[in-house]
Amino acid sequence: MVTFVRKVTMLKRATALSWWDVTDELFSHIKAEADRHFAQEERDKEEAFSDLAKLKERQTRMWRLFLEMIGGLPEERTPLQVQEVGAVRREGYVIRKLIFQSLPGCYVTANLYLPLGISGKRPAVLFCCGHAEEAKAYPPYQRVMIDLVSQGFVVLGFDPVGQGERKSYFDPKTGQELIGWGTTEHDYDGNRCYLTGTNIARYFVWDGIRALDYLISRPEVDPERIGVTGTSGGGTQTCYLMVADERIRAAVPCTFITSRQIYLKTGNPHDAEQNLLGAIQHGFNYDDFLLCFAPRPVLIGAVTYDFFPIEGTLQTFERARRAYKLYGAEDKVELVVVTGEHEYAKKLREACVRWFCLHLMGKKMEFQEPEFEVESLETLWCLPHGQVRIDLPNPNEGEAKISSYIRSGKWKYVVCHSYAEAHDFQWYAISQLKPLLNKRIKPWDTSRSERYQELLTQMLKSQPLGCNELYGRPTGPGVYLLLHQHAPSEFYRWLEEV
């Protein structure tokens, strides 16, 4: 009888084990490990909040950790090579269309909103775009920038990588995206960055820092009164810049701030640039963005129904208040919550304007957004076709093409099958032809070397034609030739012959 009971008990146990649900075991393990780190983070922050000196020590440590997690930043600020390619004039302000290079060959398309009739230096705001395909031209983002410029701010909005005019995997030949825009591209490149021990976030941060470099260089801008704002992915960039760039004097991150512990419970993913490897292990939470920024003024913008849980936002705000209290600056951190879903909602836009007016202009006001029309996508394009991959040069492609022409002896002119191809060659010729000339003049056809050398000398002295000028020079169906403003007349005769 005892043996029978024992066998039945063993059978029950085996049955229970055989039906054990293991689908959540990995997530449960990760969550348990994370909870252990969250508990340690809580203890560390209680210590930091006990004394201002300890808080400052944490600020320094978290700043260093952040830079380490994103893989550091480029050491050299290379020339921005800013091009102003157009302008749109509206009542009270003008939108200047700009292209600059955050790194050599890394083109950033941007719109600068300048108030008209201003005197003296003005406060300025950098606008960071969230995950909207139109980026700087997305209507709610336009409204933020127009609201600010209407109050006398200089505003710069720029396209992040993978959005707007900066789709890195856009194929000019087919007009298709080889890798989808936005989060798909960010995750694709982000995974490649992980393999190198870096993070795609470093490129977002660097674009923002270089955008600030340009903004501060403007004669209209007061470098001591700089703000930054953005929502969603733009809220992410805002928080990153709050840590990475001390020139920022006030900030309004929207629809991004929550807490890691509460966000983890949702089971939702993050975009690659939002995954800071080691953040949970080392206790870097959302409130650390705010702690690093203290005691400078920051307004947290949130909505009630967001995939960044409002419960985490409230927790983070309370932690931030404790940090600002140690600085005697409790009035420098606030939270505004509006009813709605994930968006830079109208009431958030109004709160943003009021915050910057108060802390960058020193005036308290009750701003309400009026009704107005926004611009079409094409109106705000900086490029003729609205894509860097179509309209701007790729130095690697340019190098390959010019090397091919030099080897073939046909380098006196360039036959191109697209605008982009012609511009690629032109860019590379102007920037790289001189060293090639010095190295390779002897193997070339000696009977024509003097004529060619004179031509190249003239080309090197000239500047490349602007896109609009270049595009208007067709010589046959689908064929475009490289022209230079200061090329000798002989060069044009050769073009007519061919």
Short mmCIF file of C-alpha atoms in Angstrom, two decimals:
data_model
loop_
_atom_site.label_atom_id
_atom_site.label_comp_id
_atom_site.label_asym_id
_atom_site.label_seq_id
_atom_site.Cartn_x
_atom_site.Cartn_y
_atom_site.Cartn_z
CA MET A 1 0.00 0.00 0.00
CA VAL A 2 2.83 2.41 0.88
CA THR A 3 4.60 1.53 -2.37
CA PHE A 4 1.42 2.25 -4.35
CA VAL A 5 0.92 5.67 -2.70
CA ARG A 6 4.56 6.54 -3.34
CA LYS A 7 4.20 5.65 -7.01
CA VAL A 8 1.05 7.77 -7.34
CA THR A 9 2.81 10.73 -5.68
CA MET A 10 5.78 10.38 -8.01
CA LEU A 11 3.41 10.22 -11.00
CA LYS A 12 1.68 13.43 -9.90
CA ARG A 13 5.01 15.18 -9.58
CA ALA A 14 6.12 13.99 -13.01
CA THR A 15 2.83 15.14 -14.52
CA ALA A 16 3.19 18.54 -12.90
CA LEU A 17 6.71 18.88 -14.21
CA SER A 18 5.74 17.80 -17.69
CA TRP A 19 3.13 20.56 -17.85
CA TRP A 20 5.40 23.30 -16.50
CA ASP A 21 5.12 26.45 -18.66
CA VAL A 22 8.68 27.46 -19.60
CA THR A 23 7.83 30.14 -22.16
CA ASP A 24 8.52 33.01 -19.71
CA GLU A 25 11.53 31.52 -17.94
CA LEU A 26 14.12 33.69 -19.69
CA PHE A 27 12.13 36.89 -19.17
CA SER A 28 11.45 35.93 -15.53
CA HIS A 29 15.17 35.34 -14.99
CA ILE A 30 16.08 38.69 -16.58
CA LYS A 31 13.43 40.47 -14.55
CA ALA A 32 14.68 38.86 -11.33
CA GLU A 33 18.23 39.95 -12.09
CA ALA A 34 17.03 43.44 -12.99
CA ASP A 35 15.04 43.69 -9.75
CA ARG A 36 18.21 42.91 -7.83
CA HIS A 37 19.97 45.81 -9.57
CA PHE A 38 16.97 48.10 -9.10
CA ALA A 39 17.09 47.44 -5.35
CA GLN A 40 20.76 48.37 -5.29
CA GLU A 41 20.05 51.49 -7.35
CA GLU A 42 17.42 52.52 -4.80
CA ARG A 43 19.91 52.17 -1.96
CA ASP A 44 22.55 54.12 -3.88
CA LYS A 45 20.15 56.96 -4.61
CA GLU A 46 18.99 57.18 -1.04
CA GLU A 47 22.64 57.73 -0.18
CA ALA A 48 23.08 60.31 -2.94
CA PHE A 49 19.96 62.23 -1.87
CA SER A 50 21.26 62.56 1.68
CA ASP A 51 23.92 65.14 0.85
CA LEU A 52 24.68 67.60 -1.98
CA ALA A 53 28.31 66.54 -2.18
CA LYS A 54 27.24 62.91 -2.64
CA LEU A 55 24.73 63.95 -5.29
CA LYS A 56 27.43 65.81 -7.20
CA GLU A 57 29.65 62.74 -7.02
CA ARG A 58 26.84 60.68 -8.55
CA GLN A 59 26.32 63.30 -11.27
CA THR A 60 29.96 63.00 -12.31
CA ARG A 61 29.89 59.20 -12.20
CA MET A 62 26.67 58.97 -14.24
CA TRP A 63 28.01 61.44 -16.81
CA ARG A 64 31.09 59.29 -17.34
CA LEU A 65 28.99 56.13 -17.43
CA PHE A 66 26.67 57.59 -20.05
CA LEU A 67 29.54 58.46 -22.38
CA GLU A 68 30.98 54.99 -21.86
CA MET A 69 27.65 53.30 -22.64
CA ILE A 70 27.28 55.09 -25.97
CA GLY A 71 30.85 54.30 -26.97
CA GLY A 72 32.27 57.77 -26.46
CA LEU A 73 32.09 60.73 -28.82
CA PRO A 74 34.32 61.77 -31.74
CA GLU A 75 37.35 63.68 -30.53
CA GLU A 76 37.49 66.21 -33.37
CA ARG A 77 34.91 68.79 -34.36
CA THR A 78 35.48 68.78 -38.11
CA PRO A 79 34.30 71.72 -40.29
CA LEU A 80 30.52 71.81 -40.58
CA GLN A 81 30.65 72.89 -44.24
CA VAL A 82 27.27 74.59 -43.86
CA GLN A 83 25.29 75.18 -47.04
CA GLU A 84 22.25 77.44 -47.08
CA VAL A 85 20.20 76.14 -49.99
CA GLY A 86 16.95 78.08 -49.77
CA ALA A 87 14.54 80.07 -47.65
CA VAL A 88 10.81 80.33 -47.01
CA ARG A 89 9.57 83.71 -45.83
CA ARG A 90 6.46 83.89 -43.70
CA GLU A 91 4.79 86.61 -41.63
CA GLY A 92 7.13 87.39 -38.74
CA TYR A 93 9.80 84.80 -39.50
CA VAL A 94 11.86 83.11 -42.19
CA ILE A 95 12.79 79.42 -42.51
CA ARG A 96 16.30 78.91 -43.83
CA LYS A 97 17.06 75.51 -45.34
CA LEU A 98 20.48 74.20 -44.35
CA ILE A 99 22.79 71.24 -44.89
CA PHE A 100 25.79 70.64 -42.64
CA GLN A 101 28.20 67.78 -42.04
CA SER A 102 28.30 66.48 -38.47
CA LEU A 103 31.16 64.24 -39.59
CA PRO A 104 32.91 64.37 -42.96
CA GLY A 105 30.42 63.10 -45.52
CA CYS A 106 27.65 62.75 -42.89
CA TYR A 107 25.05 65.21 -44.16
CA VAL A 108 22.44 66.64 -41.80
CA THR A 109 19.42 68.41 -43.27
CA ALA A 110 17.93 71.14 -41.11
CA ASN A 111 15.50 74.06 -40.98
CA LEU A 112 16.44 77.25 -39.13
CA TYR A 113 13.52 79.40 -37.99
CA LEU A 114 14.58 83.04 -37.59
CA PRO A 115 12.27 85.76 -36.24
CA LEU A 116 12.18 88.89 -38.39
CA GLY A 117 12.84 92.38 -37.11
CA ILE A 118 14.92 91.29 -34.13
CA SER A 119 17.74 93.28 -32.59
CA GLY A 120 20.48 92.00 -30.36
CA LYS A 121 21.13 88.39 -29.51
CA ARG A 122 18.17 86.07 -28.99
CA PRO A 123 17.64 82.86 -27.02
CA ALA A 124 17.60 79.74 -29.16
CA VAL A 125 16.07 76.27 -28.99
CA LEU A 126 17.25 73.08 -30.64
CA PHE A 127 14.37 70.85 -31.68
CA CYS A 128 15.03 67.09 -31.75
CA CYS A 129 12.64 65.05 -33.88
CA GLY A 130 10.93 61.90 -32.71
CA HIS A 131 10.14 58.84 -34.82
CA ALA A 132 8.03 60.51 -37.48
CA GLU A 133 8.94 59.70 -41.07
CA GLU A 134 8.70 63.36 -42.11
CA ALA A 135 11.00 64.34 -39.19
CA LYS A 136 11.48 68.15 -39.18
CA ALA A 137 8.47 68.53 -41.52
CA TYR A 138 6.06 66.51 -39.34
CA PRO A 139 3.16 68.90 -38.65
CA PRO A 140 3.16 68.74 -34.80
CA TYR A 141 6.92 69.34 -34.82
CA GLN A 142 6.50 72.29 -37.15
CA ARG A 143 3.96 73.69 -34.71
CA VAL A 144 6.44 73.56 -31.82
CA MET A 145 9.03 75.44 -33.86
CA ILE A 146 6.56 78.00 -35.18
CA ASP A 147 5.20 78.57 -31.66
CA LEU A 148 8.72 79.28 -30.43
CA VAL A 149 9.83 81.51 -33.31
CA SER A 150 6.62 83.51 -32.92
CA GLN A 151 7.80 84.40 -29.41
CA GLY A 152 11.22 85.57 -30.60
CA PHE A 153 13.26 82.37 -30.29
CA VAL A 154 15.72 81.23 -32.93
CA VAL A 155 14.88 77.56 -33.55
CA LEU A 156 16.83 74.83 -35.34
CA GLY A 157 15.14 71.55 -36.23
CA PHE A 158 17.12 68.78 -37.92
CA ASP A 159 16.43 65.36 -39.39
CA PRO A 160 17.78 62.42 -37.40
CA VAL A 161 19.47 59.59 -39.25
CA GLY A 162 16.99 57.27 -40.94
CA GLN A 163 14.20 59.83 -41.18
CA GLY A 164 13.19 62.85 -43.22
CA GLU A 165 15.79 63.45 -45.90
CA ARG A 166 18.33 61.13 -44.29
CA LYS A 167 17.19 57.58 -45.10
CA SER A 168 20.53 55.80 -45.24
CA TYR A 169 19.29 52.79 -47.21
CA PHE A 170 17.21 54.59 -49.78
CA ASP A 171 18.07 53.21 -53.24
CA PRO A 172 18.15 56.04 -55.81
CA LYS A 173 17.80 53.57 -58.69
CA THR A 174 14.59 51.92 -57.51
CA GLY A 175 13.20 54.60 -55.21
CA GLN A 176 12.80 51.91 -52.53
CA GLU A 177 14.13 51.64 -49.00
CA LEU A 178 16.39 48.61 -48.71
CA ILE A 179 16.05 48.89 -44.93
CA GLY A 180 12.91 50.51 -43.57
CA TRP A 181 13.03 54.07 -42.26
CA GLY A 182 13.15 55.07 -38.61
CA THR A 183 13.24 52.40 -35.94
CA THR A 184 13.93 49.62 -38.45
CA GLU A 185 17.03 51.40 -39.73
CA HIS A 186 18.04 52.41 -36.22
CA ASP A 187 17.82 48.81 -35.02
CA TYR A 188 19.66 47.49 -38.08
CA ASP A 189 22.58 49.87 -37.62
CA GLY A 190 22.27 49.67 -33.85
CA ASN A 191 22.91 45.94 -33.86
CA ARG A 192 26.04 46.49 -35.93
CA CYS A 193 27.18 49.12 -33.43
CA TYR A 194 26.72 46.67 -30.55
CA LEU A 195 29.17 44.33 -32.25
CA THR A 196 31.82 47.06 -32.19
CA GLY A 197 31.22 47.94 -28.55
CA THR A 198 29.51 51.22 -29.39
CA ASN A 199 25.91 52.41 -29.68
CA ILE A 200 24.08 54.15 -32.49
CA ALA A 201 23.09 56.72 -29.85
CA ARG A 202 26.55 58.29 -30.16
CA TYR A 203 25.68 59.42 -33.70
CA PHE A 204 22.36 60.90 -32.58
CA VAL A 205 24.17 62.73 -29.79
CA TRP A 206 26.93 63.96 -32.08
CA ASP A 207 24.44 65.28 -34.64
CA GLY A 208 22.81 67.23 -31.80
CA ILE A 209 26.09 68.59 -30.49
CA ARG A 210 27.13 69.75 -33.96
CA ALA A 211 23.69 71.28 -34.51
CA LEU A 212 24.26 73.24 -31.29
CA ASP A 213 27.68 74.27 -32.60
CA TYR A 214 26.02 75.78 -35.65
CA LEU A 215 23.18 77.36 -33.69
CA ILE A 216 25.57 79.06 -31.28
CA SER A 217 27.71 80.31 -34.17
CA ARG A 218 24.79 82.36 -35.51
CA PRO A 219 25.22 86.11 -34.87
CA GLU A 220 21.58 86.33 -33.75
CA VAL A 221 21.99 83.75 -30.98
CA ASP A 222 22.94 84.29 -27.35
CA PRO A 223 25.11 81.25 -26.44
CA GLU A 224 24.17 81.63 -22.77
CA ARG A 225 20.47 81.09 -23.48
CA ILE A 226 20.14 77.74 -25.25
CA GLY A 227 17.28 75.30 -24.82
CA VAL A 228 16.48 71.85 -26.22
CA THR A 229 13.23 69.97 -26.62
CA GLY A 230 11.76 66.97 -28.39
CA THR A 231 9.19 64.23 -28.00
CA SER A 232 9.39 60.43 -28.12
CA GLY A 233 12.70 59.67 -29.83
CA GLY A 234 13.27 63.43 -29.75
CA GLY A 235 12.70 63.25 -25.99
CA THR A 236 15.41 60.59 -25.92
CA GLN A 237 17.80 62.86 -27.81
CA THR A 238 16.88 65.77 -25.54
CA CYS A 239 17.76 63.73 -22.45
CA TYR A 240 21.03 62.55 -23.98
CA LEU A 241 22.04 66.11 -24.83
CA MET A 242 21.12 67.24 -21.33
CA VAL A 243 23.90 64.94 -20.12
CA ALA A 244 26.38 65.37 -22.99
CA ASP A 245 26.36 69.14 -23.60
CA GLU A 246 26.73 71.61 -20.74
CA ARG A 247 25.86 74.56 -22.99
CA ILE A 248 22.16 73.76 -22.65
CA ARG A 249 20.51 76.05 -20.11
CA ALA A 250 16.92 74.73 -20.12
CA ALA A 251 15.19 71.60 -21.43
CA VAL A 252 11.75 70.14 -22.14
CA PRO A 253 11.88 66.36 -22.79
CA CYS A 254 8.41 65.03 -23.68
CA THR A 255 6.75 61.60 -23.84
CA PHE A 256 9.90 59.68 -23.04
CA ILE A 257 10.62 59.95 -19.31
CA THR A 258 9.47 56.92 -17.30
CA SER A 259 11.45 54.44 -15.14
CA ARG A 260 13.28 51.30 -16.23
CA GLN A 261 11.71 49.12 -13.55
CA ILE A 262 8.17 50.00 -14.57
CA TYR A 263 8.89 49.99 -18.30
CA LEU A 264 10.34 46.48 -18.01
CA LYS A 265 7.00 45.24 -16.69
CA THR A 266 5.28 46.26 -19.93
CA GLY A 267 7.33 43.80 -21.97
CA ASN A 268 7.71 46.43 -24.69
CA PRO A 269 10.94 46.81 -26.66
CA HIS A 270 13.14 49.88 -26.94
CA ASP A 271 14.72 51.27 -30.08
CA ALA A 272 18.44 50.58 -30.46
CA GLU A 273 19.49 54.11 -29.54
CA GLN A 274 17.43 53.84 -26.35
CA ASN A 275 19.12 50.63 -25.21
CA LEU A 276 22.11 51.73 -23.18
CA LEU A 277 23.96 48.51 -22.48
CA GLY A 278 24.77 48.21 -18.80
CA ALA A 279 22.29 50.87 -17.69
CA ILE A 280 20.31 48.57 -15.39
CA GLN A 281 23.43 46.83 -14.09
CA HIS A 282 25.09 50.13 -13.17
CA GLY A 283 21.96 51.88 -11.92
CA PHE A 284 21.55 54.47 -14.69
CA ASN A 285 17.82 55.23 -14.79
CA TYR A 286 15.66 57.85 -16.45
CA ASP A 287 15.93 60.14 -13.45
CA ASP A 288 19.71 60.18 -13.91
CA PHE A 289 19.25 62.27 -17.05
CA LEU A 290 17.55 64.84 -14.83
CA LEU A 291 20.04 64.47 -11.97
CA CYS A 292 22.94 65.13 -14.33
CA PHE A 293 21.14 68.26 -15.58
CA ALA A 294 20.41 69.65 -12.12
CA PRO A 295 20.05 72.42 -11.12
CA ARG A 296 19.30 73.76 -14.61
CA PRO A 297 15.58 74.17 -15.42
CA VAL A 298 13.82 71.11 -16.85
CA LEU A 299 10.14 70.56 -17.60
CA ILE A 300 9.00 66.95 -18.08
CA GLY A 301 6.17 66.64 -20.58
CA ALA A 302 3.94 63.57 -20.35
CA VAL A 303 0.58 62.24 -21.53
CA THR A 304 -1.81 60.01 -19.64
CA TYR A 305 -1.98 57.16 -22.18
CA ASP A 306 1.53 56.36 -23.33
CA PHE A 307 3.62 53.25 -23.90
CA PHE A 308 6.17 55.05 -21.70
CA PRO A 309 4.13 54.39 -18.53
CA ILE A 310 2.98 57.44 -16.61
CA GLU A 311 3.61 55.55 -13.33
CA GLY A 312 7.32 55.57 -14.12
CA THR A 313 7.16 59.25 -15.04
CA LEU A 314 5.72 60.08 -11.63
CA GLN A 315 8.37 58.03 -9.85
CA THR A 316 11.17 59.70 -11.80
CA PHE A 317 9.76 63.17 -11.16
CA GLU A 318 9.73 62.56 -7.41
CA ARG A 319 13.37 61.48 -7.50
CA ALA A 320 14.30 64.54 -9.53
CA ARG A 321 12.54 66.81 -7.06
CA ARG A 322 14.68 65.42 -4.24
CA ALA A 323 17.84 66.15 -6.22
CA TYR A 324 16.78 69.69 -7.10
CA LYS A 325 15.80 70.30 -3.48
CA LEU A 326 19.40 69.67 -2.42
CA TYR A 327 20.39 72.48 -4.79
CA GLY A 328 17.67 74.75 -3.41
CA ALA A 329 16.12 74.74 -6.89
CA GLU A 330 12.81 72.89 -6.49
CA ASP A 331 11.13 75.45 -8.75
CA LYS A 332 13.49 74.49 -11.58
CA VAL A 333 11.95 71.06 -12.15
CA GLU A 334 8.30 70.56 -13.05
CA LEU A 335 6.03 67.94 -14.56
CA VAL A 336 3.10 68.66 -16.88
CA VAL A 337 0.70 65.83 -17.70
CA VAL A 338 -2.01 66.24 -20.33
CA THR A 339 -4.79 63.89 -21.33
CA GLY A 340 -3.92 62.13 -24.54
CA GLU A 341 -1.75 59.58 -26.29
CA HIS A 342 1.87 59.52 -27.42
CA GLU A 343 2.34 62.89 -29.17
CA TYR A 344 3.69 66.40 -28.74
CA ALA A 345 0.15 67.49 -27.90
CA LYS A 346 -1.06 71.08 -28.09
CA LYS A 347 -1.04 71.62 -24.32
CA LEU A 348 2.50 70.26 -24.13
CA ARG A 349 3.56 72.67 -26.87
CA GLU A 350 2.03 75.56 -24.97
CA ALA A 351 3.74 74.48 -21.73
CA CYS A 352 7.05 74.22 -23.60
CA VAL A 353 6.81 77.81 -24.86
CA ARG A 354 5.91 79.10 -21.40
CA TRP A 355 8.86 77.23 -19.85
CA PHE A 356 11.42 78.61 -22.27
CA CYS A 357 9.97 82.12 -22.05
CA LEU A 358 10.33 81.97 -18.28
CA HIS A 359 13.81 80.48 -18.09
CA LEU A 360 15.49 81.81 -21.25
CA MET A 361 13.74 85.19 -21.52
CA GLY A 362 12.87 85.84 -17.91
CA LYS A 363 9.22 86.53 -18.60
CA LYS A 364 6.16 84.72 -17.31
CA MET A 365 3.33 84.49 -19.81
CA GLU A 366 0.14 82.62 -20.57
CA PHE A 367 0.82 81.38 -24.09
CA GLN A 368 -1.96 79.77 -26.09
CA GLU A 369 -1.27 78.35 -29.51
CA PRO A 370 -3.25 80.09 -32.27
CA GLU A 371 -4.60 78.41 -35.39
CA PHE A 372 -2.21 78.44 -38.34
CA GLU A 373 -1.24 76.45 -41.40
CA VAL A 374 1.97 74.42 -41.53
CA GLU A 375 4.23 73.87 -44.53
CA SER A 376 4.07 70.97 -46.95
CA LEU A 377 6.77 68.33 -46.82
CA GLU A 378 8.32 69.46 -50.10
CA THR A 379 8.41 73.12 -49.05
CA LEU A 380 10.79 72.26 -46.21
CA TRP A 381 13.02 69.97 -48.22
CA CYS A 382 16.65 71.03 -48.26
CA LEU A 383 17.34 68.88 -51.32
CA PRO A 384 15.68 68.83 -54.75
CA HIS A 385 14.47 65.23 -54.36
CA GLY A 386 14.25 65.22 -50.58
CA GLN A 387 16.86 62.49 -50.01
CA VAL A 388 20.56 62.70 -49.26
CA ARG A 389 21.12 59.40 -51.08
CA ILE A 390 19.84 60.95 -54.31
CA ASP A 391 21.09 64.49 -54.11
CA LEU A 392 24.37 64.53 -52.22
CA PRO A 393 27.72 62.91 -52.90
CA ASN A 394 29.00 59.67 -51.54
CA PRO A 395 32.78 60.03 -51.30
CA ASN A 396 33.44 56.30 -51.66
CA GLU A 397 31.43 56.08 -54.88
CA GLY A 398 33.09 59.27 -56.12
CA GLU A 399 36.55 57.85 -55.47
CA ALA A 400 35.79 54.65 -57.35
CA LYS A 401 34.38 56.54 -60.34
CA ILE A 402 37.21 59.03 -60.64
CA SER A 403 39.80 56.26 -60.34
CA SER A 404 38.06 54.44 -63.17
CA TYR A 405 38.11 57.53 -65.38
CA ILE A 406 41.77 58.22 -64.63
CA ARG A 407 42.70 54.69 -65.61
CA SER A 408 40.67 54.89 -68.81
CA GLY A 409 42.08 58.29 -69.80
CA LYS A 410 38.56 59.77 -70.02
CA TRP A 411 38.88 62.01 -67.01
CA LYS A 412 38.72 65.23 -69.08
CA TYR A 413 34.95 64.92 -68.83
CA VAL A 414 32.51 62.83 -66.85
CA VAL A 415 29.49 61.13 -68.35
CA CYS A 416 26.97 60.45 -65.62
CA HIS A 417 23.64 58.68 -65.67
CA SER A 418 22.07 60.52 -62.75
CA TYR A 419 22.29 63.77 -60.84
CA ALA A 420 23.68 61.98 -57.81
CA GLU A 421 26.42 60.33 -59.83
CA ALA A 422 27.49 63.67 -61.32
CA HIS A 423 27.51 65.33 -57.93
CA ASP A 424 29.50 62.44 -56.44
CA PHE A 425 32.20 62.90 -59.03
CA GLN A 426 32.22 66.67 -58.71
CA TRP A 427 32.59 66.55 -54.92
CA TYR A 428 35.44 64.09 -55.09
CA ALA A 429 37.25 65.92 -57.89
CA ILE A 430 37.31 69.19 -55.98
CA SER A 431 38.36 67.67 -52.66
CA GLN A 432 40.75 64.91 -53.76
CA LEU A 433 42.03 65.50 -57.28
CA LYS A 434 45.18 67.40 -56.37
CA PRO A 435 46.97 64.53 -54.58
CA LEU A 436 45.94 62.17 -57.36
CA LEU A 437 47.35 64.58 -59.93
CA ASN A 438 50.68 64.77 -58.13
CA LYS A 439 50.94 61.00 -57.92
CA ARG A 440 49.63 60.00 -61.33
CA ILE A 441 50.54 62.67 -63.86
CA LYS A 442 53.46 60.71 -65.38
CA PRO A 443 51.51 57.62 -66.48
CA TRP A 444 48.96 59.74 -68.28
CA ASP A 445 49.06 60.55 -71.98
CA THR A 446 52.09 62.89 -72.23
CA SER A 447 50.82 64.50 -75.43
CA ARG A 448 47.89 65.97 -73.52
CA SER A 449 49.34 66.21 -70.02
CA GLU A 450 49.98 69.97 -70.13
CA ARG A 451 46.46 70.74 -71.27
CA TYR A 452 45.02 68.39 -68.67
CA GLN A 453 47.18 69.74 -65.89
CA GLU A 454 46.06 73.29 -66.64
CA LEU A 455 42.45 72.18 -66.68
CA LEU A 456 42.79 70.38 -63.34
CA THR A 457 44.51 73.41 -61.83
CA GLN A 458 41.53 75.53 -62.83
CA MET A 459 39.11 72.93 -61.49
CA LEU A 460 40.89 72.86 -58.15
CA LYS A 461 40.65 76.64 -57.87
CA SER A 462 36.93 76.59 -58.52
CA GLN A 463 34.07 75.67 -56.24
CA PRO A 464 31.61 72.95 -57.22
CA LEU A 465 28.37 74.11 -58.73
CA GLY A 466 25.34 74.06 -56.47
CA CYS A 467 22.84 71.26 -56.95
CA ASN A 468 20.28 73.39 -58.74
CA GLU A 469 22.87 74.71 -61.19
CA LEU A 470 24.29 71.25 -61.82
CA TYR A 471 20.93 69.67 -62.48
CA GLY A 472 20.05 72.07 -65.29
CA ARG A 473 22.82 70.89 -67.65
CA PRO A 474 21.52 67.86 -69.59
CA THR A 475 23.36 66.96 -72.83
CA GLY A 476 21.24 64.00 -73.80
CA PRO A 477 18.61 61.63 -72.49
CA GLY A 478 19.67 60.55 -69.02
CA VAL A 479 23.23 61.83 -69.40
CA TYR A 480 24.68 64.68 -67.38
CA LEU A 481 28.15 66.16 -67.56
CA LEU A 482 30.33 67.59 -64.84
CA LEU A 483 30.79 71.34 -65.31
CA HIS A 484 32.83 73.85 -63.34
CA GLN A 485 32.33 77.56 -63.11
CA HIS A 486 35.93 78.52 -63.84
CA ALA A 487 36.99 75.85 -66.29
CA PRO A 488 38.82 77.28 -69.36
CA SER A 489 36.98 77.69 -72.62
CA GLU A 490 38.89 74.75 -74.05
CA PHE A 491 37.11 72.54 -71.53
CA TYR A 492 33.70 73.58 -72.85
CA ARG A 493 34.84 72.96 -76.44
CA TRP A 494 35.75 69.41 -75.46
CA LEU A 495 32.31 68.99 -73.97
CA GLU A 496 30.70 70.15 -77.21
CA GLU A 497 32.80 67.69 -79.18
CA VAL A 498 31.76 64.72 -77.06
#
